[in-house]
């Protein structure tokens, strides 16, 4: 008799706002037997699961890994081998700094069926939430998603030297604690010190905060404002589009206020 085969859906939960999830991802959550989820997954999405679905938290706060990657692999394998539908739920997109590729390789190696369901990654979500176009006609024709978190053995160093001059907009993940050194590296490698920078904390959520400055002063601004994780750094001239939009909005509001007073 053949055993019922389980499967693993490696699913992106989106950037923070629980409504920024794909229809397919939501269906996975609603049908799952087991949900193995990370810290950045919103509580509201977990409420979509069936009451009897098992929820397994695996942490992943910076520097505080609740469950090792190996333990996560083992959990996925154990649950899927029981014939269950396992949803591996991750913040943003599972394949953008999400280790989804490693999990897929592990599952394939063990003959476990899997699928990958994409999600809105933090840079796309946070940029929209902060009114910053990642590309903009005449200003930016390229953007890159970059991690500031380096592997301990330094086998794959971040090429700030190349990124500084070859990409218009940089969306930097996991960079809050190294903001000062990132800005210095970019300037050292030729990026203008007056290049605008935006920091988006808790992008797309009701707690979203946006700070702006330049490569010269943004690190001090972040300290002053007590910027916290999760936050995304956007470097590039496109940040000025936000400032333009804000200025236009303020002017429109002022005009409305004037009209109300006159009328
Ligand atoms: N797979 C995720 C990224 C995980 S790495 C994705 O595709 O989005 C975690 C980093 O993502 C955080 O350190 C932060 O830099 C960024 N991030 C995640 N959620 C965020 C949010 N709501 N606002 C700003 N940055 C966020």
CSV table of C-alpha atoms and ligand atoms in Angstrom, one decimal:
chain,number,residue,atom,x,y,z
A,1,UNK,CA,0.0,0.0,0.0
A,2,UNK,CA,1.5,3.3,-1.0
A,3,UNK,CA,1.7,6.0,1.8
A,4,UNK,CA,-0.2,9.3,1.4
A,5,UNK,CA,2.4,11.8,0.4
A,6,UNK,CA,2.5,15.1,2.2
A,7,UNK,CA,3.8,18.3,0.6
A,8,UNK,CA,5.4,21.6,1.6
A,9,UNK,CA,4.2,24.9,0.2
A,10,UNK,CA,7.0,27.5,0.6
A,11,UNK,CA,4.9,30.6,0.9
A,12,UNK,CA,5.6,34.4,0.9
A,13,UNK,CA,3.3,36.2,3.4
A,14,UNK,CA,4.1,39.7,2.0
A,15,UNK,CA,5.8,42.7,3.6
A,16,UNK,CA,3.7,43.4,6.7
A,17,UNK,CA,0.2,44.6,5.8
A,18,UNK,CA,-1.8,41.3,6.0
A,19,UNK,CA,-3.8,42.3,2.9
A,20,UNK,CA,-0.6,42.3,0.8
A,21,UNK,CA,-0.7,38.6,0.3
A,22,UNK,CA,-1.5,36.7,-2.9
A,23,UNK,CA,-4.8,34.8,-3.3
A,24,UNK,CA,-2.8,31.6,-3.7
A,25,UNK,CA,-0.8,32.1,-0.5
A,26,UNK,CA,-3.9,32.8,1.5
A,27,UNK,CA,-5.5,29.6,0.2
A,28,UNK,CA,-2.4,27.7,1.3
A,29,UNK,CA,-2.8,29.1,4.8
A,30,UNK,CA,-6.5,28.3,4.9
A,31,UNK,CA,-5.9,24.7,3.8
A,32,UNK,CA,-2.7,23.9,5.7
A,33,UNK,CA,-2.4,21.1,8.3
A,34,UNK,CA,0.8,22.6,9.7
A,35,UNK,CA,2.2,26.1,9.4
A,36,UNK,CA,5.9,26.7,10.1
A,37,UNK,CA,6.2,30.5,10.4
A,38,UNK,CA,8.8,33.2,10.9
A,39,UNK,CA,8.8,36.3,13.1
A,40,UNK,CA,7.9,38.7,10.3
A,41,UNK,CA,4.6,37.0,9.5
A,42,UNK,CA,1.6,39.0,10.7
A,43,UNK,CA,-0.7,37.5,13.4
A,44,UNK,CA,-3.8,38.3,11.3
A,45,UNK,CA,-2.6,35.9,8.6
A,46,UNK,CA,-2.2,33.1,11.1
A,47,UNK,CA,-5.8,33.6,12.2
A,48,UNK,CA,-6.8,32.5,8.7
A,49,UNK,CA,-5.6,28.9,9.4
A,50,UNK,CA,-8.0,26.2,10.4
A,51,UNK,CA,-8.4,26.0,14.2
A,52,UNK,CA,-7.0,22.5,14.2
A,53,UNK,CA,-3.9,23.4,12.1
A,54,UNK,CA,-0.7,23.1,14.0
A,55,UNK,CA,1.4,26.3,14.2
A,56,UNK,CA,5.1,26.0,14.7
A,57,UNK,CA,7.1,29.2,15.3
A,58,UNK,CA,10.7,29.3,14.2
A,59,UNK,CA,11.7,32.8,15.2
A,60,UNK,CA,14.5,34.4,13.3
A,61,UNK,CA,14.9,37.8,15.0
A,62,UNK,CA,18.3,39.3,14.1
A,63,UNK,CA,20.9,37.5,16.1
A,64,UNK,CA,18.4,35.4,17.9
A,65,UNK,CA,17.6,32.3,15.9
A,66,UNK,CA,14.9,30.5,17.7
A,67,UNK,CA,15.3,27.3,15.6
A,68,UNK,CA,18.3,26.5,13.5
A,69,UNK,CA,17.9,26.1,9.7
A,70,UNK,CA,18.7,22.4,10.2
A,71,UNK,CA,15.9,22.1,12.8
A,72,UNK,CA,13.5,23.8,10.4
A,73,UNK,CA,14.5,21.4,7.6
A,74,UNK,CA,13.9,18.4,10.0
A,75,UNK,CA,10.5,19.8,11.0
A,76,UNK,CA,9.4,20.2,7.4
A,77,UNK,CA,10.5,16.7,6.6
A,78,UNK,CA,8.9,15.1,9.6
A,79,UNK,CA,5.6,16.8,9.1
A,80,UNK,CA,5.4,16.1,5.3
A,81,UNK,CA,6.4,12.5,5.9
A,82,UNK,CA,3.3,12.1,8.0
A,83,UNK,CA,1.3,12.9,4.9
A,84,UNK,CA,0.4,16.5,6.0
A,85,UNK,CA,0.2,19.7,3.9
A,86,UNK,CA,2.9,21.8,5.5
A,87,UNK,CA,3.0,25.6,4.8
A,88,UNK,CA,6.4,27.1,5.3
A,89,UNK,CA,5.3,30.8,5.8
A,90,UNK,CA,7.9,33.5,5.5
A,91,UNK,CA,7.8,37.3,5.5
A,92,UNK,CA,8.0,39.0,2.1
A,93,UNK,CA,9.0,36.7,-0.7
A,94,UNK,CA,10.5,33.3,0.3
A,95,UNK,CA,13.3,33.5,-2.3
A,96,UNK,CA,14.5,37.0,-1.4
A,97,UNK,CA,16.8,36.7,1.6
A,98,UNK,CA,14.4,34.0,2.9
A,99,UNK,CA,16.4,30.8,2.6
A,100,UNK,CA,13.6,29.4,0.5
A,101,UNK,CA,16.1,28.0,-2.0
A,102,UNK,CA,17.9,26.0,0.7
A,103,UNK,CA,14.6,24.5,1.9
A,104,UNK,CA,13.6,23.6,-1.7
A,105,UNK,CA,17.0,21.9,-2.2
A,106,UNK,CA,16.6,20.0,1.1
A,107,UNK,CA,13.1,18.8,0.3
A,108,UNK,CA,14.0,17.8,-3.3
A,109,UNK,CA,16.9,15.8,-1.9
A,110,UNK,CA,14.5,13.9,0.4
A,111,UNK,CA,11.9,13.3,-2.3
A,112,UNK,CA,9.3,15.6,-0.7
A,113,UNK,CA,7.0,17.4,-3.1
A,114,UNK,CA,7.0,21.1,-2.7
A,115,UNK,CA,5.8,24.3,-4.4
A,116,UNK,CA,6.9,27.9,-4.1
A,117,UNK,CA,4.3,30.7,-3.8
A,118,UNK,CA,5.8,34.1,-4.2
A,119,UNK,CA,5.1,37.1,-2.0
A,120,UNK,CA,5.5,40.9,-2.2
A,121,UNK,CA,9.1,41.5,-0.9
A,122,UNK,CA,9.9,44.1,1.7
A,123,UNK,CA,11.5,46.5,-0.8
A,124,UNK,CA,8.6,46.5,-3.1
A,125,UNK,CA,6.1,46.9,-0.2
A,126,UNK,CA,8.0,49.5,1.8
A,127,UNK,CA,8.8,51.6,-1.3
A,128,UNK,CA,5.1,51.7,-2.2
A,129,UNK,CA,4.2,52.5,1.4
A,130,UNK,CA,6.6,55.4,1.4
A,131,UNK,CA,5.7,56.8,-2.0
A,132,UNK,CA,9.2,56.0,-3.5
A,133,UNK,CA,9.3,54.7,-7.0
A,134,UNK,CA,12.2,52.2,-7.2
A,135,UNK,CA,12.6,53.2,-10.9
A,136,UNK,CA,11.6,56.6,-12.3
A,137,UNK,CA,11.8,57.9,-15.8
A,138,UNK,CA,14.9,60.2,-16.1
A,139,UNK,CA,16.1,59.3,-12.6
A,140,UNK,CA,16.6,55.6,-12.1
A,141,UNK,CA,16.6,52.7,-14.7
A,142,UNK,CA,17.8,50.0,-12.2
A,143,UNK,CA,17.4,48.9,-8.7
A,144,UNK,CA,19.0,46.1,-6.7
A,145,UNK,CA,18.0,44.2,-3.6
A,146,UNK,CA,21.1,43.9,-1.4
A,147,UNK,CA,21.6,42.3,2.0
A,148,UNK,CA,23.8,44.0,4.5
A,149,UNK,CA,24.0,40.8,6.5
A,150,UNK,CA,27.1,38.9,5.6
A,151,UNK,CA,27.8,35.2,6.1
A,152,UNK,CA,30.2,34.6,9.0
A,153,UNK,CA,32.9,33.1,6.8
A,154,UNK,CA,32.9,36.1,4.5
A,155,UNK,CA,32.9,33.8,1.4
A,156,UNK,CA,30.5,36.0,-0.5
A,157,UNK,CA,31.4,39.6,0.4
A,158,UNK,CA,29.0,42.4,-0.5
A,159,UNK,CA,30.4,44.3,-3.4
A,160,UNK,CA,29.8,47.9,-2.2
A,161,UNK,CA,32.5,48.9,-4.7
A,162,UNK,CA,30.4,47.7,-7.6
A,163,UNK,CA,27.0,48.5,-6.2
A,164,UNK,CA,27.9,52.2,-5.5
A,165,UNK,CA,28.4,53.1,-9.1
A,166,UNK,CA,26.5,50.6,-11.2
A,167,UNK,CA,22.9,50.5,-9.8
A,168,UNK,CA,20.7,53.6,-9.5
A,169,UNK,CA,18.5,52.6,-6.5
A,170,UNK,CA,19.7,50.3,-3.7
A,171,UNK,CA,17.2,48.6,-1.5
A,172,UNK,CA,19.2,47.4,1.4
A,173,UNK,CA,17.8,44.7,3.8
A,174,UNK,CA,19.0,43.9,7.3
A,175,UNK,CA,21.2,47.0,7.4
A,176,UNK,CA,19.9,49.0,10.4
A,177,UNK,CA,22.8,48.0,12.7
A,178,UNK,CA,25.4,48.8,10.1
A,179,UNK,CA,23.9,51.9,8.6
A,180,UNK,CA,26.9,54.1,9.3
A,181,UNK,CA,29.4,51.8,7.7
A,182,UNK,CA,27.2,51.1,4.7
A,183,UNK,CA,26.9,54.9,4.0
A,184,UNK,CA,30.6,55.3,4.4
A,185,UNK,CA,31.4,52.4,2.0
A,186,UNK,CA,29.1,53.9,-0.6
A,187,UNK,CA,30.7,57.3,-0.4
A,188,UNK,CA,34.1,55.8,-0.3
A,189,UNK,CA,33.3,54.0,-3.6
A,190,UNK,CA,32.1,57.1,-5.4
A,191,UNK,CA,28.5,57.7,-4.5
A,192,UNK,CA,27.8,61.4,-3.9
A,193,UNK,CA,27.6,62.2,-0.2
A,194,UNK,CA,24.4,64.2,-0.9
A,195,UNK,CA,22.6,61.1,-2.3
A,196,UNK,CA,19.2,60.9,-0.6
A,197,UNK,CA,18.4,58.0,1.6
A,198,UNK,CA,15.1,56.8,3.1
A,199,UNK,CA,14.6,54.5,6.0
A,200,UNK,CA,11.3,52.7,6.2
A,201,UNK,CA,10.5,51.0,9.5
A,202,UNK,CA,7.7,48.5,9.7
A,203,UNK,CA,6.8,49.3,6.0
A,204,UNK,CA,3.2,48.8,4.9
A,205,UNK,CA,2.0,48.3,8.5
A,206,UNK,CA,0.0,50.7,10.7
A,207,UNK,CA,3.2,51.4,12.5
A,208,UNK,CA,5.2,52.4,9.4
A,209,UNK,CA,7.7,55.2,9.9
A,210,UNK,CA,9.8,56.9,7.2
A,211,UNK,CA,12.9,58.9,7.8
A,212,UNK,CA,14.8,60.7,5.1
A,213,UNK,CA,18.3,62.2,4.9
A,214,UNK,CA,21.5,61.8,2.9
A,215,UNK,CA,24.4,59.4,2.9
A,216,UNK,CA,26.1,62.0,5.2
A,217,UNK,CA,23.5,62.4,7.9
A,218,UNK,CA,21.0,59.5,7.8
A,219,UNK,CA,22.9,57.4,10.3
A,220,UNK,CA,22.7,60.1,12.9
A,221,UNK,CA,19.0,60.7,12.1
A,222,UNK,CA,18.3,57.0,12.6
A,223,UNK,CA,20.0,57.0,16.0
A,224,UNK,CA,18.2,60.2,17.0
A,225,UNK,CA,14.8,58.7,16.0
A,226,UNK,CA,15.6,55.3,17.6
A,227,UNK,CA,15.0,53.4,14.4
A,228,UNK,CA,14.1,49.7,15.0
A,229,UNK,CA,14.0,46.5,12.9
A,230,UNK,CA,12.5,45.6,10.6
A,231,UNK,CA,13.6,48.5,8.4
A,232,UNK,CA,14.6,48.9,4.9
A,233,UNK,CA,17.1,51.4,3.5
A,234,UNK,CA,16.6,53.0,0.1
A,235,UNK,CA,19.5,54.8,-1.4
A,236,UNK,CA,19.1,56.9,-4.6
A,237,UNK,CA,17.7,60.0,-6.3
A,238,UNK,CA,14.3,58.4,-6.4
A,239,UNK,CA,13.8,59.3,-2.7
A,240,UNK,CA,13.4,62.9,-4.0
A,241,UNK,CA,10.2,61.9,-5.7
A,242,UNK,CA,8.7,61.2,-2.3
A,243,UNK,CA,9.8,64.6,-1.1
A,244,UNK,CA,8.2,66.2,-4.2
A,245,UNK,CA,4.9,64.3,-3.6
A,246,UNK,CA,4.9,65.3,0.1
A,247,UNK,CA,5.5,69.0,-0.8
A,248,UNK,CA,2.7,68.9,-3.3
A,249,UNK,CA,0.4,67.3,-0.8
A,250,UNK,CA,1.2,69.9,1.9
A,251,UNK,CA,0.5,72.7,-0.6
A,252,UNK,CA,-2.8,71.1,-1.6
A,253,UNK,CA,-3.8,70.8,2.0
A,254,UNK,CA,-2.8,74.4,2.7
A,255,UNK,CA,-4.9,75.5,-0.2
A,256,UNK,CA,-7.9,73.5,1.0
A,257,UNK,CA,-7.5,75.0,4.5
A,258,UNK,CA,-7.5,78.5,3.0
A,259,UNK,CA,-10.5,77.8,0.9
A,260,UNK,CA,-12.4,76.4,3.9
A,261,UNK,CA,-11.6,79.6,5.9
A,262,UNK,CA,-12.6,81.9,3.1
A,263,UNK,CA,-15.7,79.8,2.2
B,1,LIG,N1,12.1,37.4,2.6
B,1,LIG,C1,11.9,38.8,3.1
B,1,LIG,C2,13.2,39.4,3.7
B,1,LIG,C3,13.7,38.8,4.9
B,1,LIG,S1,15.1,39.5,5.5
B,1,LIG,C4,11.3,39.7,2.0
B,1,LIG,O1,11.3,39.2,0.9
B,1,LIG,O2,10.9,40.8,2.3
B,1,LIG,C5,14.5,40.6,6.8
B,1,LIG,C6,14.7,42.0,6.4
B,1,LIG,O3,13.7,42.5,5.5
B,1,LIG,C7,14.6,43.0,7.6
B,1,LIG,O4,15.8,43.1,8.3
B,1,LIG,C8,14.3,44.3,6.8
B,1,LIG,O5,15.4,44.9,6.3
B,1,LIG,C9,13.4,43.8,5.7
B,1,LIG,N2,11.9,43.9,6.1
B,1,LIG,C10,11.1,42.9,6.2
B,1,LIG,N3,9.8,43.4,6.5
B,1,LIG,C11,9.9,44.7,6.5
B,1,LIG,C12,9.0,45.8,6.7
B,1,LIG,N4,7.7,45.6,7.0
B,1,LIG,N5,9.5,47.1,6.6
B,1,LIG,C13,10.8,47.3,6.3
B,1,LIG,N6,11.7,46.4,6.1
B,1,LIG,C14,11.3,45.1,6.2
